[in-house]
């Protein structure tokens, strides 16, 4: 399965000052694979996926995304970011731009696509996340769930090969979690490579190929969802699962 | 769980909306709720009314009721001639209005000032009204073309050359000064003991560099000589510059594939410049020169404040970004610049620019007095603006620039498209506050022998023809009204912009 990984990470180490926040992370992600990363807060899972598109710098190791190598010097960061889309916990939509402008900004200014074409493409993605009718509203006029779906559409407009989700549903009201998860499930079924940091175990069961459990900056256990939930190996994993599954 | 929560309740019908009781809305409601709702508020209302009575009544009496409206000299504004105690002496303002607006600008040339004001209004008003189209073109005309036209209109004078001439002079001057410096160093090296040889080497290197530079720019110098020798040097130079720049832009923008737009824009710009040169006769010496020492009144106030406002914003933005830069050199420079300029009073800046700077500059390098004051004010207010802008930058969450990076925008594009637009929206009140402060601070230029509106009014008090007991108050009342009109206008417009730009906050 890992013969030709789209994301390859070897020996990733990161320190915040003296604090060793990521410790020897090694993982390969195959094209089209859906990986759910879970773990207690402070375990480094957000920091880990933020390293993949160079929002965090790291001191040791090597990340290869679709053949583009990202070392500690972050030399090819622009190329990597063009291949990787990201969805944040707090949406981070641009509040001064309309929904449509949020989705056309990068295609117009990074890929130099003419405005008309960019808008047509953006509408396609907004339809895919089921909110084309909100295109001319501003983010503040939308609900949290709608904002997060716009954020997903915005990331998709750049045609990324990999999508990163950093706790996409944690800031949402319970009523809105489902609409965002549905969008992500659709995306997964279309074959997108996804790395998802989340505590939505239902989502992990439904779409994940692998579940990665992290604690104290390291990968503790990796397994298929079925085995992960039914038959956890490490004591730390068992403790974590007993606390979140009631 | 207490007993109360056990009894269950299910609503059968939803309660419909109904209007509020009459007494909390309307005029009576307002009086009751806001002005007379408690003993303290009743007292405050009465005090407020008294205060208004005490201030407004005398003001109206002075400015309107007791005012003298016509006359030809001081006698009209004396109590024994008017037959009542005299308030404002408006004929004084009428008689001096020309001075208040133009200063000592020659009578025959005042149309140039009026034309400049008219051009400014024609270009500025459409820029301020959001509904009107072509904002880019309009902004270009106002911020780039207008200052140049205004310079030649107000000051006069013409051109002796154009782009080729300027560049040739600049480069040859540069090459010469490098060569000179090198020769001086080499000579110094001959007479110095220990580091002599090193100095000599450095000097010879620099001299060589200077010579090499002059050889490199020789074709340009030759072209310039040919142009100056022709019968229409300005036009020949203009054509050469237009051709070189347009072709360069065409090639840089992708030649035959995508360069056409750049070529057309460049040619259109040069056509516009050509029309201006022809209409104003800049190739034939232009309008007669009016030295800036003769400018005064509202003209100087507006020139200084508009230039200050327009130039301080880009300076402020650059400094604010520099202060947050990760490159230490840029950061230290920005912090140092901001702290020095903020730590010095504007009067000191103006004094320094006017009286001390000429002592430091080389003898043949002369800068006009008004321009020196303008530069001082621009840098001074730039430092203030930069801190206002930085306040706005601090209010933008980190997630915004992270999200922009994540979709592939570079630092410059993130700053220009995401961070700065939001930061500036946050600080509109602070920016306008600074602009209003700057507008009024321009009156300080009167201490460096520039006569702005207030200085001009002050100077006119000395005229014995209009010496009356109320001349002073009339003049200051007039100055107050003018300043208030401009500042209040800025304030109202900024509120309008705020409301418009913050529409997205839902």
PDB file of C-alpha atoms in Angstrom, chain B residues 131-228:
ATOM      1  CA  UNK B 131     -21.262  54.323  -6.750  1.00  0.00           C
ATOM      2  CA  UNK B 132     -19.247  55.995  -9.505  1.00  0.00           C
ATOM      3  CA  UNK B 133     -17.168  53.750 -11.792  1.00  0.00           C
ATOM      4  CA  UNK B 134     -13.495  53.678 -12.879  1.00  0.00           C
ATOM      5  CA  UNK B 135     -12.036  54.031  -9.398  1.00  0.00           C
ATOM      6  CA  UNK B 136      -8.610  52.820 -10.552  1.00  0.00           C
ATOM      7  CA  UNK B 137      -8.257  55.405 -13.295  1.00  0.00           C
ATOM      8  CA  UNK B 138      -9.683  58.086 -11.020  1.00  0.00           C
ATOM      9  CA  UNK B 139      -7.263  57.251  -8.206  1.00  0.00           C
ATOM     10  CA  UNK B 140      -4.330  57.243 -10.637  1.00  0.00           C
ATOM     11  CA  UNK B 141      -5.305  60.662 -11.919  1.00  0.00           C
ATOM     12  CA  UNK B 142      -5.773  62.107  -8.437  1.00  0.00           C
ATOM     13  CA  UNK B 143      -2.766  60.593  -6.686  1.00  0.00           C
ATOM     14  CA  UNK B 144      -0.186  60.664  -9.490  1.00  0.00           C
ATOM     15  CA  UNK B 145      -1.204  62.953 -12.352  1.00  0.00           C
ATOM     16  CA  UNK B 146      -2.853  65.688 -10.281  1.00  0.00           C
ATOM     17  CA  UNK B 147       0.141  66.457  -8.007  1.00  0.00           C
ATOM     18  CA  UNK B 148       2.397  66.909 -11.041  1.00  0.00           C
ATOM     19  CA  UNK B 149      -0.087  69.114 -12.881  1.00  0.00           C
ATOM     20  CA  UNK B 150      -0.755  71.067  -9.667  1.00  0.00           C
ATOM     21  CA  UNK B 151       2.976  71.625  -9.213  1.00  0.00           C
ATOM     22  CA  UNK B 152       3.391  73.158 -12.661  1.00  0.00           C
ATOM     23  CA  UNK B 153       0.130  75.101 -12.294  1.00  0.00           C
ATOM     24  CA  UNK B 154       0.870  76.597  -8.895  1.00  0.00           C
ATOM     25  CA  UNK B 155       4.591  77.120  -9.192  1.00  0.00           C
ATOM     26  CA  UNK B 156       4.934  77.511 -12.932  1.00  0.00           C
ATOM     27  CA  UNK B 157       8.070  76.877 -14.965  1.00  0.00           C
ATOM     28  CA  UNK B 158       8.650  74.319 -17.683  1.00  0.00           C
ATOM     29  CA  UNK B 159      10.755  71.320 -18.660  1.00  0.00           C
ATOM     30  CA  UNK B 160      14.162  71.332 -20.292  1.00  0.00           C
ATOM     31  CA  UNK B 161      14.154  67.592 -20.943  1.00  0.00           C
ATOM     32  CA  UNK B 162      12.307  64.405 -20.158  1.00  0.00           C
ATOM     33  CA  UNK B 163      13.011  60.825 -19.081  1.00  0.00           C
ATOM     34  CA  UNK B 164      16.229  60.310 -21.065  1.00  0.00           C
ATOM     35  CA  UNK B 165      17.628  63.636 -19.864  1.00  0.00           C
ATOM     36  CA  UNK B 166      16.805  62.943 -16.194  1.00  0.00           C
ATOM     37  CA  UNK B 167      18.134  59.418 -16.196  1.00  0.00           C
ATOM     38  CA  UNK B 168      21.292  60.459 -18.034  1.00  0.00           C
ATOM     39  CA  UNK B 169      21.952  63.272 -15.556  1.00  0.00           C
ATOM     40  CA  UNK B 170      21.225  61.080 -12.561  1.00  0.00           C
ATOM     41  CA  UNK B 171      23.448  58.234 -13.749  1.00  0.00           C
ATOM     42  CA  UNK B 172      26.341  60.404 -14.909  1.00  0.00           C
ATOM     43  CA  UNK B 173      26.205  62.320 -11.617  1.00  0.00           C
ATOM     44  CA  UNK B 174      26.281  59.005  -9.788  1.00  0.00           C
ATOM     45  CA  UNK B 175      29.203  57.678 -11.824  1.00  0.00           C
ATOM     46  CA  UNK B 176      31.105  60.936 -11.373  1.00  0.00           C
ATOM     47  CA  UNK B 177      30.619  60.974  -7.623  1.00  0.00           C
ATOM     48  CA  UNK B 178      31.854  57.375  -7.302  1.00  0.00           C
ATOM     49  CA  UNK B 179      34.916  58.280  -9.383  1.00  0.00           C
ATOM     50  CA  UNK B 180      35.540  61.443  -7.353  1.00  0.00           C
ATOM     51  CA  UNK B 181      35.227  59.564  -4.103  1.00  0.00           C
ATOM     52  CA  UNK B 182      37.710  56.966  -5.376  1.00  0.00           C
ATOM     53  CA  UNK B 183      40.262  59.564  -6.431  1.00  0.00           C
ATOM     54  CA  UNK B 184      39.924  61.362  -3.084  1.00  0.00           C
ATOM     55  CA  UNK B 185      40.421  58.088  -1.216  1.00  0.00           C
ATOM     56  CA  UNK B 186      43.480  57.256  -3.315  1.00  0.00           C
ATOM     57  CA  UNK B 187      44.994  60.669  -2.616  1.00  0.00           C
ATOM     58  CA  UNK B 188      44.268  60.242   1.085  1.00  0.00           C
ATOM     59  CA  UNK B 189      45.943  56.848   0.908  1.00  0.00           C
ATOM     60  CA  UNK B 190      49.172  58.360  -0.394  1.00  0.00           C
ATOM     61  CA  UNK B 191      49.522  60.509   2.707  1.00  0.00           C
ATOM     62  CA  UNK B 192      48.293  58.021   5.329  1.00  0.00           C
ATOM     63  CA  UNK B 193      50.810  55.822   7.052  1.00  0.00           C
ATOM     64  CA  UNK B 194      49.460  52.470   8.166  1.00  0.00           C
ATOM     65  CA  UNK B 195      46.270  51.845   6.193  1.00  0.00           C
ATOM     66  CA  UNK B 196      47.512  53.950   3.292  1.00  0.00           C
ATOM     67  CA  UNK B 197      47.958  51.146   0.763  1.00  0.00           C
ATOM     68  CA  UNK B 198      44.561  49.724   1.635  1.00  0.00           C
ATOM     69  CA  UNK B 199      42.886  53.117   1.154  1.00  0.00           C
ATOM     70  CA  UNK B 200      44.767  53.575  -2.095  1.00  0.00           C
ATOM     71  CA  UNK B 201      43.596  50.210  -3.343  1.00  0.00           C
ATOM     72  CA  UNK B 202      40.003  50.920  -2.377  1.00  0.00           C
ATOM     73  CA  UNK B 203      40.227  54.358  -3.938  1.00  0.00           C
ATOM     74  CA  UNK B 204      41.619  53.053  -7.211  1.00  0.00           C
ATOM     75  CA  UNK B 205      38.948  50.372  -7.283  1.00  0.00           C
ATOM     76  CA  UNK B 206      36.207  52.960  -6.796  1.00  0.00           C
ATOM     77  CA  UNK B 207      37.737  55.244  -9.425  1.00  0.00           C
ATOM     78  CA  UNK B 208      37.846  52.311 -11.815  1.00  0.00           C
ATOM     79  CA  UNK B 209      34.224  51.505 -10.993  1.00  0.00           C
ATOM     80  CA  UNK B 210      33.276  55.112 -11.711  1.00  0.00           C
ATOM     81  CA  UNK B 211      35.046  55.035 -15.061  1.00  0.00           C
ATOM     82  CA  UNK B 212      33.480  51.697 -15.935  1.00  0.00           C
ATOM     83  CA  UNK B 213      30.062  53.088 -15.062  1.00  0.00           C
ATOM     84  CA  UNK B 214      30.567  56.129 -17.261  1.00  0.00           C
ATOM     85  CA  UNK B 215      31.628  53.878 -20.133  1.00  0.00           C
ATOM     86  CA  UNK B 216      28.559  51.696 -19.598  1.00  0.00           C
ATOM     87  CA  UNK B 217      26.152  54.609 -19.676  1.00  0.00           C
ATOM     88  CA  UNK B 218      27.917  56.243 -22.610  1.00  0.00           C
ATOM     89  CA  UNK B 219      25.209  55.267 -25.170  1.00  0.00           C
ATOM     90  CA  UNK B 220      22.597  56.941 -23.002  1.00  0.00           C
ATOM     91  CA  UNK B 221      24.691  60.108 -22.664  1.00  0.00           C
ATOM     92  CA  UNK B 222      25.196  60.135 -26.406  1.00  0.00           C
ATOM     93  CA  UNK B 223      21.449  59.787 -27.008  1.00  0.00           C
ATOM     94  CA  UNK B 224      20.820  62.623 -24.559  1.00  0.00           C
ATOM     95  CA  UNK B 225      23.331  64.885 -26.361  1.00  0.00           C
ATOM     96  CA  UNK B 226      21.663  64.166 -29.709  1.00  0.00           C
ATOM     97  CA  UNK B 227      18.263  64.943 -28.262  1.00  0.00           C
ATOM     98  CA  UNK B 228      19.389  68.177 -26.628  1.00  0.00           C
TER      99      UNK B 228
END
